[in-house]
Coordinates of N, CA and C in Angstrom, one line a residue:
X102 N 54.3 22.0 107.9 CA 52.9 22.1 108.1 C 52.6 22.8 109.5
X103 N 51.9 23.9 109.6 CA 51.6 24.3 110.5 C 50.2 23.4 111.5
X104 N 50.5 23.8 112.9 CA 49.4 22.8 113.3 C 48.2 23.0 113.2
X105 N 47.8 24.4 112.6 CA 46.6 24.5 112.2 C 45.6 23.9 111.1
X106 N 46.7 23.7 110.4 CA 46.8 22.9 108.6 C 47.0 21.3 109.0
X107 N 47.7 21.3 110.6 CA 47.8 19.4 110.8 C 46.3 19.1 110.9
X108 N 45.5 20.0 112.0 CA 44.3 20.0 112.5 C 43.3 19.8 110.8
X109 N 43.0 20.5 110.5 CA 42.2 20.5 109.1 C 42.6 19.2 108.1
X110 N 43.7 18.9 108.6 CA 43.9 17.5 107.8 C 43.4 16.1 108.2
X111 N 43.5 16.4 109.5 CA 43.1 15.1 110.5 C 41.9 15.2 110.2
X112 N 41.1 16.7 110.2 CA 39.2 16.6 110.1 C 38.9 16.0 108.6
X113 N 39.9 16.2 108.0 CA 39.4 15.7 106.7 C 39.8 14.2 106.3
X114 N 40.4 13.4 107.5 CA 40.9 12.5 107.5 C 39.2 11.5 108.4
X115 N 39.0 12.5 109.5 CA 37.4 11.8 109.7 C 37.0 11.9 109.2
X116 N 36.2 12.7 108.2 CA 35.2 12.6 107.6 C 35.1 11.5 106.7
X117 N 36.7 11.3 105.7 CA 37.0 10.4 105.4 C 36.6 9.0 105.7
X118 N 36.7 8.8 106.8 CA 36.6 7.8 107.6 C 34.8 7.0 107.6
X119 N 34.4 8.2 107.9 CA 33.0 8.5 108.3 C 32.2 7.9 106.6
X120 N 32.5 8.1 105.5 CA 32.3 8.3 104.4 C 32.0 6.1 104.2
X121 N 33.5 5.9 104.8 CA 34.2 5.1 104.2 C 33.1 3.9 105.1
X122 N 33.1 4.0 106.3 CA 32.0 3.5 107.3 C 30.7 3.3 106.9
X123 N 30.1 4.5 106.9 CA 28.7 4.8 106.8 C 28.5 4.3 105.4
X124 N 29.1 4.7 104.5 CA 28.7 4.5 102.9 C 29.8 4.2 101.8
X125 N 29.9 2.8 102.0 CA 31.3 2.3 101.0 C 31.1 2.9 99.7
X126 N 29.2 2.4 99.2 CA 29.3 2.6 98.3 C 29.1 4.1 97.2
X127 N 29.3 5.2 97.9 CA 29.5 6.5 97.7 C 30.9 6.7 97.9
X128 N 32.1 5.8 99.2 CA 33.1 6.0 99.0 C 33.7 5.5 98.0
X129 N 33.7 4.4 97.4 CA 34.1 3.9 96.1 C 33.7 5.1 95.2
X130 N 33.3 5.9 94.8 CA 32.9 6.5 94.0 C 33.3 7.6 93.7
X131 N 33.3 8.3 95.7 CA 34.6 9.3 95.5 C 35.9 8.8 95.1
X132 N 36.1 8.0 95.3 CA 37.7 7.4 94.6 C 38.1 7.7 93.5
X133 N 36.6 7.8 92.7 CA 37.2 8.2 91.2 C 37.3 9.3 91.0
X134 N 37.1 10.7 91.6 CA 37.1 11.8 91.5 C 38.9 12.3 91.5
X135 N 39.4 13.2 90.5 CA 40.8 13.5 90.8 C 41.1 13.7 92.5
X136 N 42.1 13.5 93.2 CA 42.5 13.5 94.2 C 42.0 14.8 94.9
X137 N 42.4 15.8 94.4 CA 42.1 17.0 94.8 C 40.8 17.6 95.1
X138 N 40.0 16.6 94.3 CA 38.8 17.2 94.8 C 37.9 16.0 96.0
X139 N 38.6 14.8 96.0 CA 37.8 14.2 97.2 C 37.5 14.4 98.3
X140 N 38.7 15.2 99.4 CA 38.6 15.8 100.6 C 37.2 16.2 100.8
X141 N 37.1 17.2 100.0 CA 35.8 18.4 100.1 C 34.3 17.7 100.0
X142 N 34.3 16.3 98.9 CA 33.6 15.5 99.0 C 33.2 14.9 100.5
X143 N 34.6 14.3 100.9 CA 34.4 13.5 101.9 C 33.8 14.1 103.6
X144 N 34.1 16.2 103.5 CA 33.6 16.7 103.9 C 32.2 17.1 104.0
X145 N 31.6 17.2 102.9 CA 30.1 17.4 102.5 C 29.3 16.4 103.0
X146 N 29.6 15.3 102.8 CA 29.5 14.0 103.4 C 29.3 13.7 105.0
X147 N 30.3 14.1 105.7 CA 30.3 14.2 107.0 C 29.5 14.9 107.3
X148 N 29.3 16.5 107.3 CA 28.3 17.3 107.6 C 26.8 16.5 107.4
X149 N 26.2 16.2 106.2 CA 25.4 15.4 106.0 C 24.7 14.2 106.9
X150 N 26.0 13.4 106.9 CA 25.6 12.3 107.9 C 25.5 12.7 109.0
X151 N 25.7 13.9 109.6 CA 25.6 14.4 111.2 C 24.0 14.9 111.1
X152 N 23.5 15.7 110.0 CA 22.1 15.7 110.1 C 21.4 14.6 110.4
X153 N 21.7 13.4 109.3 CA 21.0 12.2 109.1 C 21.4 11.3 110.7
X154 N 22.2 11.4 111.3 CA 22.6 10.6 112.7 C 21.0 11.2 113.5
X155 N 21.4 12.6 113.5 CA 20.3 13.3 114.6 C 19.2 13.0 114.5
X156 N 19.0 12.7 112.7 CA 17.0 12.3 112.7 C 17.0 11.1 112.6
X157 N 17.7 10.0 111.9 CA 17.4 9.0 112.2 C 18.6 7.5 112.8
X158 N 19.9 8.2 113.8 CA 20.7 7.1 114.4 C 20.0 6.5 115.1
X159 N 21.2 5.5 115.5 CA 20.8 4.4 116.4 C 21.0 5.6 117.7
X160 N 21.0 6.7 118.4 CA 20.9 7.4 119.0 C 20.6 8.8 118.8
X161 N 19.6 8.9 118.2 CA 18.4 10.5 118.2 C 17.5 9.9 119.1
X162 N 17.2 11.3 119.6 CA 16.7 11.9 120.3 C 15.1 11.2 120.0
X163 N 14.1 10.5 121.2 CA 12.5 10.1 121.0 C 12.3 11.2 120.6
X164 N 12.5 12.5 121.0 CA 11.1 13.3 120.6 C 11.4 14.3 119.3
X165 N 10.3 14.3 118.5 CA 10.4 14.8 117.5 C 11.1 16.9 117.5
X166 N 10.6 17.3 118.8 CA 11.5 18.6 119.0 C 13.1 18.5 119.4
X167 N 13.1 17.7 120.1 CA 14.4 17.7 120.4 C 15.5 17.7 119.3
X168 N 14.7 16.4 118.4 CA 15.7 16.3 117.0 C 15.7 17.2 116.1
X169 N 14.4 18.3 115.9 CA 14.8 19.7 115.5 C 15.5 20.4 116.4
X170 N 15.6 20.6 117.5 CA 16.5 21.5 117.8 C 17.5 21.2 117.8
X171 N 18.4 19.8 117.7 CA 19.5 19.2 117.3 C 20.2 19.6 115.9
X172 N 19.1 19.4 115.0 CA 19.7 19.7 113.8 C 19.6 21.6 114.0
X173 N 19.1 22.0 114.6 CA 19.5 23.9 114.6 C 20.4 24.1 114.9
X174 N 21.0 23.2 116.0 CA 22.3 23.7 116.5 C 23.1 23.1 115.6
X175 N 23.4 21.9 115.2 CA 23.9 21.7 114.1 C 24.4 22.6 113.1
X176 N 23.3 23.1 112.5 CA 23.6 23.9 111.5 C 24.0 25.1 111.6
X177 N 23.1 25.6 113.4 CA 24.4 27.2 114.0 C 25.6 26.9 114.1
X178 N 26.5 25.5 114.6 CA 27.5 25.5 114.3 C 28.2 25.8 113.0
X179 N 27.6 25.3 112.0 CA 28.0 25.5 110.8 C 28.5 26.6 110.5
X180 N 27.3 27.4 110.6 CA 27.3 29.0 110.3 C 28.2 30.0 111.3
X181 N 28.2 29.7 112.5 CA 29.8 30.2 113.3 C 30.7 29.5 112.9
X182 N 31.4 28.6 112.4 CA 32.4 28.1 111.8 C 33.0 28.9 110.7
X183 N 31.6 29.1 109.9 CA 32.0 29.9 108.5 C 32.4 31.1 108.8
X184 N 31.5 32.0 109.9 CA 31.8 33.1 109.9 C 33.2 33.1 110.7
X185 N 33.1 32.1 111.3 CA 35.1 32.5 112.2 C 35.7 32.1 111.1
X186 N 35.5 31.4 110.4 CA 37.0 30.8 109.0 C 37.3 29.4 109.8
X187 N 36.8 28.9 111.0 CA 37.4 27.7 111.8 C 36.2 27.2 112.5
X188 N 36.4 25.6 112.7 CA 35.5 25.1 113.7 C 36.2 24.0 114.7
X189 N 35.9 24.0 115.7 CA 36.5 22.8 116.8 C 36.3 21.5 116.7
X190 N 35.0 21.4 115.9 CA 34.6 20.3 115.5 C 34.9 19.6 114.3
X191 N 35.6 18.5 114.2 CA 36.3 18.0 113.1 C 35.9 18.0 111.7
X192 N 34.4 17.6 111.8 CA 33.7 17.9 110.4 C 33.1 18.7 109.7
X193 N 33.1 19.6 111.1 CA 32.4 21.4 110.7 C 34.3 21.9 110.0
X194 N 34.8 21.4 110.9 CA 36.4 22.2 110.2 C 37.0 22.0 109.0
X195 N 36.3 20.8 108.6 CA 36.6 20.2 107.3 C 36.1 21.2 106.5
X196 N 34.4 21.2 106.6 CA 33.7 22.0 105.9 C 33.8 23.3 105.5
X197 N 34.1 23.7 106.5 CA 35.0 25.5 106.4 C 35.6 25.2 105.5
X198 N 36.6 24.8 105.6 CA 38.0 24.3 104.9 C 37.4 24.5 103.5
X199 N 37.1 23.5 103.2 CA 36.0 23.1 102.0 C 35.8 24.2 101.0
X200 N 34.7 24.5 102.0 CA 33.8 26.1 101.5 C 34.9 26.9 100.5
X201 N 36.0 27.1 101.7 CA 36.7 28.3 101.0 C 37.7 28.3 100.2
X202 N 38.0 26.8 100.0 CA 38.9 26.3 99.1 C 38.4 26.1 98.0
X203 N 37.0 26.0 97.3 CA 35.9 25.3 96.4 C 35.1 26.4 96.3
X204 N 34.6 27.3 97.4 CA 33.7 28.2 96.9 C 33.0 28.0 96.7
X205 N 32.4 26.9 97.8 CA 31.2 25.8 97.7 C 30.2 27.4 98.3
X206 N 28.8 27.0 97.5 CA 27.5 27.4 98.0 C 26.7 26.9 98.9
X207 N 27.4 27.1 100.6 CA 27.1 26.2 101.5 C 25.5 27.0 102.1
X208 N 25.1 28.5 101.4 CA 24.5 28.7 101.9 C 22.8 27.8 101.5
X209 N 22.7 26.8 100.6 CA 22.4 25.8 100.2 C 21.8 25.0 101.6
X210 N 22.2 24.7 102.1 CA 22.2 23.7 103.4 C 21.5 24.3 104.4
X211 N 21.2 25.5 103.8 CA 19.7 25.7 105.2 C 18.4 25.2 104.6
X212 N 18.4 24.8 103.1 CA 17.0 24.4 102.3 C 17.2 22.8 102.7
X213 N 18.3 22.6 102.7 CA 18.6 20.8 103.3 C 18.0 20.6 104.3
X214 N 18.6 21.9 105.5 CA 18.0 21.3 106.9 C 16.6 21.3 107.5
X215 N 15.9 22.3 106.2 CA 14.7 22.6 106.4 C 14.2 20.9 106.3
X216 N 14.5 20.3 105.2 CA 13.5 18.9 104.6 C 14.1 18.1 105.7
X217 N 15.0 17.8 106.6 CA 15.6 17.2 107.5 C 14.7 17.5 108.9
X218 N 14.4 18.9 109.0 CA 13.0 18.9 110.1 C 12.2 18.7 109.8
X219 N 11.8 18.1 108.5 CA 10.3 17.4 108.3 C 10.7 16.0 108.6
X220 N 11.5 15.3 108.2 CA 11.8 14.1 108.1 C 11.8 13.7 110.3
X221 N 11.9 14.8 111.5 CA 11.9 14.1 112.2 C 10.9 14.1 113.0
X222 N 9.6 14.2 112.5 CA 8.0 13.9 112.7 C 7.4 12.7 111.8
X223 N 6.1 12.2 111.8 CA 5.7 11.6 111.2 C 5.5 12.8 109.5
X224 N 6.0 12.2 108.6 CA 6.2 13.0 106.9 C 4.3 12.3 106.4
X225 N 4.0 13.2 105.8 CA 2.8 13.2 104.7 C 3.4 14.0 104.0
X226 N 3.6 13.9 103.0 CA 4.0 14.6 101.3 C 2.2 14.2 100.8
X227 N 1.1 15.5 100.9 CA 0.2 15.5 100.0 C 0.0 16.1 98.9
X228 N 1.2 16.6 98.2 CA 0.7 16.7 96.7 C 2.0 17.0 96.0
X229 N 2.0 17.2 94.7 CA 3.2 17.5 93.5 C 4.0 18.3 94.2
X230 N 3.5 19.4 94.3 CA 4.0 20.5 94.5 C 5.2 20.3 96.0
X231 N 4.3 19.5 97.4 CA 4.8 19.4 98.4 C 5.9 18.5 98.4
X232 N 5.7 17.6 97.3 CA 7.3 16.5 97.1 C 8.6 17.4 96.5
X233 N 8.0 18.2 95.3 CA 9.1 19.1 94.4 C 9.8 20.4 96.0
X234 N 9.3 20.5 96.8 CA 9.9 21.3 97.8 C 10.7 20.7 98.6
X235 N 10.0 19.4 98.9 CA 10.6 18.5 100.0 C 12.3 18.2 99.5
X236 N 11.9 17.4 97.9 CA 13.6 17.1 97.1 C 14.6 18.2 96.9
X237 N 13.7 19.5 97.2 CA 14.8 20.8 96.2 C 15.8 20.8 97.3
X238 N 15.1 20.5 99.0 CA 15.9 20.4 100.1 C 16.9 19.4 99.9
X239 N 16.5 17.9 100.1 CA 16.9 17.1 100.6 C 18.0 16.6 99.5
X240 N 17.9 17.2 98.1 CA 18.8 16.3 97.0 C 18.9 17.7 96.3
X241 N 18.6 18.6 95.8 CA 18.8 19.7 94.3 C 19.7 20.2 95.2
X242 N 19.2 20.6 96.7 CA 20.5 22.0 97.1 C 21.1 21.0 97.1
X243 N 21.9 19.5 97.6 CA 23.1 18.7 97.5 C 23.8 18.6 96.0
X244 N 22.9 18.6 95.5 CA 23.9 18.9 94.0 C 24.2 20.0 93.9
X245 N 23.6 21.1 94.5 CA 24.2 22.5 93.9 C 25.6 22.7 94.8
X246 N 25.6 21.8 95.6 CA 27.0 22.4 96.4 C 27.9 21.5 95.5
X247 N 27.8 20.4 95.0 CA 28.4 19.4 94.6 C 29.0 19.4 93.3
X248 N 28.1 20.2 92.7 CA 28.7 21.4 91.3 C 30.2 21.4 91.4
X249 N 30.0 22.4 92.1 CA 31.9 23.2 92.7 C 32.6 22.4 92.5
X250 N 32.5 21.3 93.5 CA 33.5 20.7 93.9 C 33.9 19.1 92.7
X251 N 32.6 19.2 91.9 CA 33.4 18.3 90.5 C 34.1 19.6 89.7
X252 N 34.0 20.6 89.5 CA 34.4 21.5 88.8 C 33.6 21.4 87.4
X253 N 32.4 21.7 87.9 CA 31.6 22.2 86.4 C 31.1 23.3 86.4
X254 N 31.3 23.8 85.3 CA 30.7 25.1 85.0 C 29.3 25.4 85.4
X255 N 29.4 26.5 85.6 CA 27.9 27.4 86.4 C 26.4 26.9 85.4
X256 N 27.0 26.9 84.6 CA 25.4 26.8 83.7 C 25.0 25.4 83.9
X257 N 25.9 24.2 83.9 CA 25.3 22.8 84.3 C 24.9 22.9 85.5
X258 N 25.3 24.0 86.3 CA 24.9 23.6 87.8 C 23.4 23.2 88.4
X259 N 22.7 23.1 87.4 CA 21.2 22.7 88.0 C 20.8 21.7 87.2
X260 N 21.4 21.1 86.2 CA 21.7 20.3 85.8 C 21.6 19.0 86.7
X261 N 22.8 19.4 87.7 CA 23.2 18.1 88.9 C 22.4 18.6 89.8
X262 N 21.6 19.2 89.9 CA 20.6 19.5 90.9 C 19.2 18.9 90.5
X263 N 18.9 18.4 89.0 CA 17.6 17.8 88.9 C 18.3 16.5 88.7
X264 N 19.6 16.2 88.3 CA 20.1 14.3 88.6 C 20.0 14.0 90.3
X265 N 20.2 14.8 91.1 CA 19.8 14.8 92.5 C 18.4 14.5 92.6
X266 N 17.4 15.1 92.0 CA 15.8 15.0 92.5 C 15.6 13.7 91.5
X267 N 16.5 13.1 91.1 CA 16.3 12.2 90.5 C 16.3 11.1 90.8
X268 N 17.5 11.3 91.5 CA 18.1 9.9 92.5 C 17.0 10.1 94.0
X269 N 16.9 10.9 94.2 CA 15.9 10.9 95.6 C 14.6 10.7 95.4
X270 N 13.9 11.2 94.5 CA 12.6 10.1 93.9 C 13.2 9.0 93.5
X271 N 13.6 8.4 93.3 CA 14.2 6.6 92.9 C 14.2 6.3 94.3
X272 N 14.9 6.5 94.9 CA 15.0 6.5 96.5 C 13.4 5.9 97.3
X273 N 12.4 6.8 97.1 CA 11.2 7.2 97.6 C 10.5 6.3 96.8
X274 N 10.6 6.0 95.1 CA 9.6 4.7 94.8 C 10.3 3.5 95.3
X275 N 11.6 3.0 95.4 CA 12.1 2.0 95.9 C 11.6 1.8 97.3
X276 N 11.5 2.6 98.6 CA 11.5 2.5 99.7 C 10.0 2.9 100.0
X277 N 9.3 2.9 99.2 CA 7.9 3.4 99.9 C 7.5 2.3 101.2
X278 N 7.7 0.8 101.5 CA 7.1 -0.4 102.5 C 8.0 0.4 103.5
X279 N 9.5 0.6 103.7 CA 10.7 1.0 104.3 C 10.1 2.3 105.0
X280 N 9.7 3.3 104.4 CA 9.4 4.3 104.4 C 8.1 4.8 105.6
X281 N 6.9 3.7 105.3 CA 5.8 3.7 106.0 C 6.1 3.2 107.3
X282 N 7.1 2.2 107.5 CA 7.7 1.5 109.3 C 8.1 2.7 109.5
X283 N 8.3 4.1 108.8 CA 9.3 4.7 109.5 C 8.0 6.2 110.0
X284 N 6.7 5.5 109.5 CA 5.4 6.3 109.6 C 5.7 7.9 108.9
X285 N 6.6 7.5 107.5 CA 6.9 8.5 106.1 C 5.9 7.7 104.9
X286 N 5.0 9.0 104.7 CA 4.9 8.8 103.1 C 5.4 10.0 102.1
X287 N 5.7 10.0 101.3 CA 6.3 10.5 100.3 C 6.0 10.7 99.2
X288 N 5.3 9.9 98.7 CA 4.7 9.7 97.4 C 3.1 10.5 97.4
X289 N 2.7 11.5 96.9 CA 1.4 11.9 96.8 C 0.6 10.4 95.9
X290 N -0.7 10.7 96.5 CA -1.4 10.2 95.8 C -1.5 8.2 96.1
X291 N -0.7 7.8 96.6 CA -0.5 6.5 97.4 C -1.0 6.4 98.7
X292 N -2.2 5.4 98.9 CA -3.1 5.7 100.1 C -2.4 5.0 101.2
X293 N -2.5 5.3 102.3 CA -2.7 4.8 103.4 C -3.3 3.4 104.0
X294 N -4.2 3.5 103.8 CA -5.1 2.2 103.6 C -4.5 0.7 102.5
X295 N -3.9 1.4 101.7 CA -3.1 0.0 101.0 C -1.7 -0.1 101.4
X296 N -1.0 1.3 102.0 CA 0.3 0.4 102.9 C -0.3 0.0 104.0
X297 N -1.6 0.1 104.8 CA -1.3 -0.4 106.2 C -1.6 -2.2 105.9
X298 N -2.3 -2.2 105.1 CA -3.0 -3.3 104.0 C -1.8 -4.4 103.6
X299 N -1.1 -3.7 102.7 CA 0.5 -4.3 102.2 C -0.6 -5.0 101.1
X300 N -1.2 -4.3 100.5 CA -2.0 -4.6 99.0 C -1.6 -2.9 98.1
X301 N -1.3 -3.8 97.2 CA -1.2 -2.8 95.9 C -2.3 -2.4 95.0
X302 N -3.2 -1.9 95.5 CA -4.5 -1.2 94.7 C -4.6 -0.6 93.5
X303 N -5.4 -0.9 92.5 CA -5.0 0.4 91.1 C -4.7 1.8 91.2
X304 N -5.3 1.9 92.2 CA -5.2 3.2 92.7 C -3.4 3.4 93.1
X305 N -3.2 2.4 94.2 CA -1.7 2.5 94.3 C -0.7 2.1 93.4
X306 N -1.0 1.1 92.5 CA -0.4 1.0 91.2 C 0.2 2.8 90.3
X307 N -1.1 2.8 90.3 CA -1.2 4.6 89.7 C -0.8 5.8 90.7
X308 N -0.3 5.6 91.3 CA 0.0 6.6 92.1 C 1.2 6.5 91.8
X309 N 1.7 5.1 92.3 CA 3.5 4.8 92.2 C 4.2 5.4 90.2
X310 N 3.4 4.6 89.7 CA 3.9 4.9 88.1 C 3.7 6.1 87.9
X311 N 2.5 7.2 88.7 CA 3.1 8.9 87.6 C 4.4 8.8 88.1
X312 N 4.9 8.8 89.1 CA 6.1 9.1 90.0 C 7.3 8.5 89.2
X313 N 7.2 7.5 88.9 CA 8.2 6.6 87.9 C 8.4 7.3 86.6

């Protein structure tokens, strides 16, 4: 093993790590995946969680600019990484790795980071339309890279892209109380006045169930 190939293993050995820490229960999951294809998982994963640290760890940045320009450099790392074929950074190196082993559609992950700079202001989602843009970021492009790397054919590939907007609306009616501490709403059509309230109004009844 060359030490370039030790390096890429150890990154893929954090991420790992990172996966197994942050999210047992997505790590258990990747477990079931053939061997060969977990790495790449556990890579996508890392990248991910490095957005999600910047907008909402126990250490981001107070101000709402700062944490966008966090996640820009972020993702300029990304994108010099890919274009060198290498990165210094353990989980950007994984991800290279990844990309070009999988032939992952990592260019996906700028519609991610887009919904990731909404997420680090106060969020109003007011209408259909504004939610279906917000998910195509935050969960459709995650399935589209996620395609590859189960090895499904091109034509299901959007497929796992609306099981994604699927699971992340479930996400958003489960967490709407969670959501409003975090001064996010998400749900069109769910007023204000009944979360500040913590009363479920017909109106909020009806708002929550088109969503459902």
């Amino acid at each position: 093993m060359t030490p370039a190939e030790h390096d890429v293993r150890r990154a893929y050995g954090r991420c790992r790590r990172l996966q197994r820490r942050h999210d047992p229960t997505f790590f258990l999951a990747t477990r079931c995946l053939p061997a060969e294809r977990r790495p790449a998982t556990h890579a996508l994963y890392g990248f991910l969680r490095g957005a999600d640290e910047i907008v909402d760890g126990p250490r981001r940045a107070t101000d709402a600019a700062q944490r966008r320009a966090a996640l820009d450099a972020w993702h300029a790392a990304l994108r010099t990484g890919l274009e060198a074929g290498r990165s210094s950074h353990p989980v950007l190196a994984a991800l290279v790795d990844a990309g070009r082993r999988h032939d992952l559609p990592l260019e996906h992950l700028s519609v991610y980071m887009e919904s990731m700079r909404i997420d680090c202001g106060p969020v109003r989602i007011r209408s259909i339309e504004d939610l279906d843009r917000y998910m195509n970021g935050s969960a459709a492009s995650v399935g589209r890279v996620m395609a590859p790397i189960l090895g499904l054919a091109p034509d299901v590939h959007e497929d796992v892209a609306r099981l994604g907007l699927a699971f992340q609306l479930t996400n958003f009616i489960r967490d709407v109380a969670e959501d409003w501490e975090l001064d996010r709403v998400y749900l069109p059509g769910v007023g204000e006045d009944d979360l500040r309230r913590r009363e479920a109004s017909d109106a909020f009844r009806t708002g929550v169930a088109v969503e459902v």
